[in-house]
Short mmCIF file of C-alpha atoms and ligand atoms in Angstrom, two decimals:
data_model
loop_
_atom_site.label_atom_id
_atom_site.label_comp_id
_atom_site.label_asym_id
_atom_site.label_seq_id
_atom_site.Cartn_x
_atom_site.Cartn_y
_atom_site.Cartn_z
CA MET A 1 0.49 -0.16 0.13
CA LEU A 2 1.51 3.44 -1.06
CA ALA A 3 2.88 5.51 1.24
CA LEU A 4 3.33 9.70 0.76
CA PRO A 5 6.55 11.09 1.63
CA ALA A 6 6.89 12.28 5.47
CA THR A 7 8.29 15.84 4.35
CA PRO A 8 6.96 16.46 0.50
CA PRO A 9 9.61 17.26 -2.07
CA ALA A 10 10.60 20.56 -3.78
CA SER A 11 9.72 19.16 -7.08
CA LEU A 12 7.56 16.36 -8.31
CA LEU A 13 10.01 14.98 -10.16
CA ASP A 14 12.69 14.78 -6.89
CA GLY A 15 14.40 11.72 -6.32
CA LEU A 16 12.58 9.82 -9.33
CA ASP A 17 14.36 8.65 -12.69
CA PRO A 18 13.12 11.11 -15.46
CA HIS A 19 13.86 8.45 -17.68
CA GLY A 20 12.09 6.18 -16.00
CA ILE A 21 8.24 7.79 -15.99
CA PRO A 22 5.32 5.26 -16.90
CA ARG A 23 4.21 6.57 -20.61
CA HIS A 24 0.99 4.82 -19.42
CA VAL A 25 -0.74 5.32 -16.27
CA ALA A 26 -4.02 4.37 -15.86
CA CYS A 27 -6.14 5.24 -12.54
CA VAL A 28 -9.40 4.17 -10.39
CA MET A 29 -10.58 7.04 -9.13
CA ASP A 30 -11.98 5.26 -6.54
CA GLY A 31 -13.45 6.12 -2.98
CA ASN A 32 -16.06 9.20 -3.52
CA GLY A 33 -18.92 7.61 -1.58
CA ARG A 34 -17.34 6.69 0.74
CA TRP A 35 -15.22 10.67 1.11
CA ALA A 36 -18.38 11.80 1.53
CA GLU A 37 -20.05 9.41 4.34
CA ARG A 38 -17.60 10.10 6.38
CA ARG A 39 -18.32 13.82 6.12
CA GLY A 40 -21.83 12.66 6.26
CA LEU A 41 -22.66 14.24 2.79
CA VAL A 42 -24.16 12.47 -0.33
CA ARG A 43 -22.67 9.65 -1.95
CA THR A 44 -23.10 12.12 -4.81
CA ALA A 45 -20.97 14.88 -2.91
CA GLY A 46 -18.36 12.89 -2.54
CA HIS A 47 -18.00 12.05 -7.09
CA ALA A 48 -18.41 16.00 -6.92
CA ALA A 49 -15.31 16.23 -4.33
CA GLY A 50 -13.07 14.59 -7.36
CA GLU A 51 -12.99 16.89 -9.52
CA GLU A 52 -10.33 18.71 -8.05
CA ALA A 53 -8.21 15.00 -7.86
CA LEU A 54 -8.79 14.51 -11.57
CA LEU A 55 -7.34 18.36 -12.93
CA ASP A 56 -4.70 18.20 -10.31
CA ALA A 57 -3.50 14.01 -11.69
CA VAL A 58 -3.46 15.96 -14.72
CA GLU A 59 -1.41 18.18 -13.43
CA GLY A 60 0.94 15.92 -11.61
CA ALA A 61 1.03 13.86 -14.89
CA LEU A 62 1.73 16.50 -17.24
CA ALA A 63 4.67 17.74 -14.53
CA LEU A 64 5.97 14.32 -13.98
CA GLY A 65 6.02 14.09 -18.29
CA ILE A 66 3.52 10.83 -18.57
CA GLU A 67 2.11 10.69 -21.87
CA TRP A 68 -0.97 8.83 -21.10
CA LEU A 69 -3.39 9.10 -18.59
CA THR A 70 -6.57 7.12 -18.19
CA VAL A 71 -8.75 7.16 -15.88
CA PHE A 72 -12.77 5.34 -15.01
CA ALA A 73 -15.25 7.87 -14.54
CA PHE A 74 -18.17 5.29 -15.30
CA SER A 75 -17.88 1.50 -15.93
CA THR A 76 -20.59 -0.56 -17.47
CA GLU A 77 -21.85 -1.57 -14.23
CA ASN A 78 -22.48 1.06 -12.81
CA TRP A 79 -25.46 1.46 -14.31
CA ASN A 80 -26.56 -0.59 -11.47
CA ARG A 81 -26.74 1.85 -8.80
CA PRO A 82 -29.97 4.13 -8.12
CA ALA A 83 -30.85 6.05 -10.90
CA ASP A 84 -30.29 9.46 -9.12
CA GLU A 85 -26.79 8.91 -8.65
CA VAL A 86 -26.36 7.39 -12.32
CA ALA A 87 -28.47 11.31 -13.05
CA PHE A 88 -25.72 12.83 -10.96
CA LEU A 89 -22.46 11.45 -12.50
CA MET A 90 -24.16 11.80 -16.30
CA GLU A 91 -25.15 15.48 -15.67
CA PHE A 92 -21.82 15.93 -13.48
CA ASN A 93 -19.46 14.47 -16.41
CA ARG A 94 -21.38 16.81 -18.95
CA GLU A 95 -20.74 19.85 -16.68
CA VAL A 96 -16.62 18.64 -16.04
CA LEU A 97 -15.92 18.97 -19.66
CA ALA A 98 -17.69 21.86 -20.58
CA ARG A 99 -16.16 23.03 -17.26
CA HIS A 100 -12.33 22.08 -18.45
CA ARG A 101 -11.67 21.01 -21.92
CA HIS A 102 -10.65 24.79 -22.63
CA ARG A 103 -8.30 25.19 -19.93
CA LEU A 104 -6.98 21.17 -20.84
CA HIS A 105 -6.34 22.08 -24.09
CA GLU A 106 -4.35 25.09 -23.29
CA GLN A 107 -2.19 22.77 -21.21
CA GLY A 108 -1.91 20.92 -24.49
CA VAL A 109 -4.24 17.39 -23.31
CA ARG A 110 -5.32 15.93 -25.83
CA VAL A 111 -8.62 14.52 -24.54
CA ARG A 112 -10.07 11.17 -25.76
CA PHE A 113 -12.82 8.75 -24.68
CA ILE A 114 -13.12 4.85 -24.25
CA GLY A 115 -16.66 2.98 -23.75
CA ARG A 116 -19.33 2.25 -25.31
CA ARG A 117 -21.49 5.09 -26.94
CA ASP A 118 -24.89 3.67 -26.52
CA GLU A 119 -28.49 5.09 -26.01
CA LYS A 120 -28.08 4.93 -22.28
CA VAL A 121 -25.46 7.37 -22.26
CA PRO A 122 -27.44 11.02 -22.88
CA PRO A 123 -27.74 12.78 -26.11
CA ALA A 124 -26.10 16.24 -24.57
CA LEU A 125 -22.98 14.07 -22.96
CA LEU A 126 -21.93 12.80 -26.02
CA ASP A 127 -22.29 16.02 -27.29
CA HIS A 128 -19.48 17.39 -24.88
CA MET A 129 -16.93 14.77 -25.62
CA ASP A 130 -17.23 14.99 -29.08
CA ARG A 131 -16.37 19.18 -28.80
CA SER A 132 -14.04 18.63 -26.00
CA ILE A 133 -12.21 15.45 -28.79
CA GLU A 134 -12.13 18.05 -31.56
CA LEU A 135 -11.00 20.92 -29.10
CA THR A 136 -8.03 19.30 -27.82
CA ARG A 137 -7.35 16.40 -30.84
CA ASP A 138 -3.74 17.70 -32.43
CA ASN A 139 -2.69 18.15 -28.56
CA THR A 140 0.93 16.13 -28.25
CA ARG A 141 1.81 16.71 -24.27
CA CYS A 142 -0.13 13.87 -22.87
CA THR A 143 -3.31 12.07 -23.66
CA LEU A 144 -6.48 12.16 -21.09
CA THR A 145 -8.32 9.35 -21.96
CA ILE A 146 -11.56 9.19 -20.10
CA ALA A 147 -13.01 5.55 -19.83
CA PHE A 148 -17.08 6.07 -19.81
CA ASN A 149 -19.47 3.55 -19.67
CA TYR A 150 -16.41 1.60 -20.34
CA GLY A 151 -16.05 -2.33 -18.79
CA GLY A 152 -12.77 -4.52 -19.81
CA GLN A 153 -15.16 -7.13 -21.01
CA ALA A 154 -17.09 -4.97 -23.13
CA GLU A 155 -14.44 -3.51 -24.91
CA LEU A 156 -12.90 -7.50 -25.79
CA VAL A 157 -16.58 -8.72 -27.01
CA ASP A 158 -17.32 -5.44 -29.41
CA ALA A 159 -13.69 -6.18 -30.74
CA VAL A 160 -14.63 -9.82 -30.89
CA ARG A 161 -17.87 -8.37 -33.20
CA ALA A 162 -16.22 -6.68 -34.75
CA MET A 163 -13.63 -8.79 -36.29
CA VAL A 164 -16.63 -11.07 -36.93
CA ALA A 165 -18.40 -9.02 -38.98
CA GLU A 166 -15.46 -7.85 -41.00
CA GLY A 167 -15.34 -11.77 -41.96
CA VAL A 168 -11.79 -11.70 -40.43
CA ASP A 169 -10.27 -15.19 -40.73
CA PRO A 170 -9.43 -16.76 -37.77
CA ASP A 171 -6.29 -17.90 -38.79
CA ASP A 172 -5.30 -13.74 -39.20
CA ILE A 173 -6.50 -13.65 -35.24
CA ASP A 174 -3.66 -11.96 -33.64
CA VAL A 175 -2.16 -10.35 -30.50
CA GLU A 176 -2.07 -7.16 -33.02
CA ARG A 177 -5.39 -8.05 -34.49
CA ILE A 178 -7.23 -7.38 -31.73
CA ARG A 179 -5.19 -4.30 -30.25
CA HIS A 180 -6.31 -2.85 -33.98
CA HIS A 181 -10.15 -3.69 -32.56
CA LEU A 182 -10.22 -2.21 -29.28
CA TYR A 183 -11.50 1.32 -28.42
CA ASP A 184 -8.13 3.39 -28.66
CA PRO A 185 -5.31 1.08 -31.13
CA GLU A 186 -3.16 3.77 -30.43
CA MET A 187 -3.58 3.46 -26.69
CA PRO A 188 -0.27 1.79 -25.54
CA ASP A 189 -0.12 -1.39 -22.81
CA VAL A 190 -0.79 0.59 -19.43
CA ASP A 191 2.77 0.12 -17.32
CA LEU A 192 1.22 1.68 -13.76
CA PHE A 193 -2.56 1.25 -12.97
CA VAL A 194 -3.37 2.44 -9.64
CA ARG A 195 -6.35 2.14 -7.78
CA THR A 196 -7.71 4.46 -4.78
CA SER A 197 -9.53 3.79 -1.76
CA GLY A 198 -7.55 0.43 -0.42
CA GLU A 199 -9.43 -1.72 -3.20
CA MET A 200 -7.62 -4.39 -4.13
CA ARG A 201 -9.24 -5.39 -7.72
CA ILE A 202 -9.31 -4.16 -11.54
CA SER A 203 -13.03 -4.36 -11.91
CA ASN A 204 -13.34 -4.28 -15.37
CA PHE A 205 -10.73 -1.59 -16.14
CA LEU A 206 -8.21 -2.32 -19.32
CA LEU A 207 -8.67 -6.04 -18.84
CA TRP A 208 -6.45 -6.71 -22.28
CA GLN A 209 -3.97 -3.28 -21.47
CA VAL A 210 -3.19 -4.51 -18.07
CA ALA A 211 -1.25 -7.50 -19.16
CA TYR A 212 2.09 -6.60 -17.58
CA SER A 213 0.98 -3.25 -15.72
CA GLU A 214 2.49 -2.53 -11.94
CA LEU A 215 0.04 -2.03 -9.70
CA VAL A 216 0.15 0.19 -7.66
CA PHE A 217 -3.14 0.60 -4.40
CA THR A 218 -3.55 3.45 -2.33
CA ASP A 219 -5.67 4.23 1.03
CA ALA A 220 -6.49 7.35 0.05
CA LEU A 221 -9.92 8.09 -1.36
CA TRP A 222 -10.17 9.52 -4.60
CA PRO A 223 -11.34 13.18 -3.42
CA ASP A 224 -8.02 13.28 -1.24
CA PHE A 225 -5.58 12.12 -4.43
CA ARG A 226 -3.82 14.85 -5.89
CA LYS A 227 -0.53 14.97 -7.41
CA GLU A 228 2.05 14.30 -5.14
CA HIS A 229 0.40 10.74 -4.91
CA LEU A 230 1.00 9.99 -8.43
CA ALA A 231 4.89 11.20 -8.15
CA ALA A 232 4.31 8.37 -5.71
CA ALA A 233 2.97 5.94 -7.13
CA VAL A 234 5.32 6.90 -9.88
CA ALA A 235 8.71 6.43 -7.38
CA GLU A 236 7.02 3.02 -6.40
CA TYR A 237 7.01 1.50 -10.03
CA GLN A 238 10.32 2.53 -10.38
CA ARG A 239 11.30 0.22 -7.59
CA ARG A 240 9.46 -2.49 -9.26
CA GLU A 241 11.61 -5.46 -12.17
CA ARG A 242 9.10 -5.55 -15.23
CA ARG A 243 10.82 -8.99 -16.67
CA PHE A 244 7.63 -9.21 -19.17
CA GLY A 245 7.90 -13.31 -18.60
CA GLY A 246 11.99 -13.64 -19.54
CA LEU A 247 14.83 -12.61 -17.49
CA LEU A 248 16.67 -9.32 -16.81
CA THR A 249 20.07 -9.02 -19.52
CA GLU A 250 22.24 -9.28 -16.17
CA ALA A 251 20.55 -12.64 -15.26
CA ALA A 252 20.81 -13.96 -18.55
CA PRO A 253 23.34 -16.83 -18.61
C1 IPE B 1 -15.80 6.01 -7.45
O1 IPE B 1 -16.34 6.16 -6.25
C2 IPE B 1 -16.91 6.92 -8.68
C3 IPE B 1 -17.91 5.90 -9.47
C4 IPE B 1 -17.74 5.02 -9.49
C5 IPE B 1 -18.66 6.48 -10.23
P1 IPE B 1 -17.61 5.53 -5.91
O2 IPE B 1 -18.98 5.64 -6.02
O3 IPE B 1 -17.50 3.80 -6.34
O4 IPE B 1 -17.17 5.03 -3.96
P2 IPE B 1 -17.17 4.22 -2.85
O5 IPE B 1 -16.32 2.88 -3.53
O6 IPE B 1 -18.48 3.86 -3.27
O7 IPE B 1 -16.72 5.02 -1.97
C1 IPE B 2 -14.52 1.63 -10.46
O1 IPE B 2 -14.78 1.32 -9.22
C2 IPE B 2 -15.01 2.26 -11.52
C3 IPE B 2 -15.09 3.84 -11.04
C4 IPE B 2 -14.41 4.10 -10.70
C5 IPE B 2 -15.77 4.48 -12.45
P1 IPE B 2 -16.51 1.01 -8.79
O2 IPE B 2 -17.17 1.47 -7.11
O3 IPE B 2 -17.45 0.43 -9.86
O4 IPE B 2 -15.97 -1.03 -8.25
P2 IPE B 2 -15.90 -1.98 -7.73
O5 IPE B 2 -18.01 -1.80 -7.41
O6 IPE B 2 -15.82 -1.43 -6.28
O7 IPE B 2 -15.86 -3.12 -7.66
MG1 MG B 3 -16.44 1.99 -5.87
#
């Protein structure tokens, strides 16, 4: 479980290897409801408080030089929540995009989405998603991908459906062909997977892309998450030894 350093470093990059920054970091933004409940507030107040955490995490990603940041905003299973919470989240996500896409654009962030664009997602939200994509499409500093109405299993189902619909020959199906049919074929595999709120599970996030991710968990609830937590997660990542099923060169005979 991740711990923040006792004294915060002067710069976010202090103590980090600038050549060992993970290219793709994925965050499960979890614990909003508990954050609110602990304060005697309604759960949706926790979602609202998570907005600041997201903006700070993006700033952290930019400061650290993380090229891809993917955040889990709403899962295919989150429709099972009470109707008023779901309705709040639809409205809230639309407002977040309306409030912040210009700032993200100024910061050089390219905004993208992964997930099912089905009839359950309100048209007004889809419209703001499209406007955010369009506004920021040529930015190159960092890609912020928001997983909305996203499920890792649904993504694989959709990829298989697309391949069958195209009449792809089974003999032509390989890792690259499947990757090509994911929601964003350009998205690299996840290097660092971070989940807040103490839960140690994947919850159907990026199943394909986490094949060799380093997993880091923190007790911090998402509304309390700040760029320092992201930097601490990167520090933990840099202490790991990634092998990808092989051997480290120095260990090889
Ligand atoms: C994550 O926080 C946000 C969404 C799933 C939309 P939760 O709402 O899951 O918060 P907890 O896990 O109940 O505390
Ligand atoms: C995962 O969190 C989904 C998002 C953060 C959007 P959940 O709170 O839905 O996951 P579980 O139910 O604890 O596994
Ligand atoms: Mg949760």
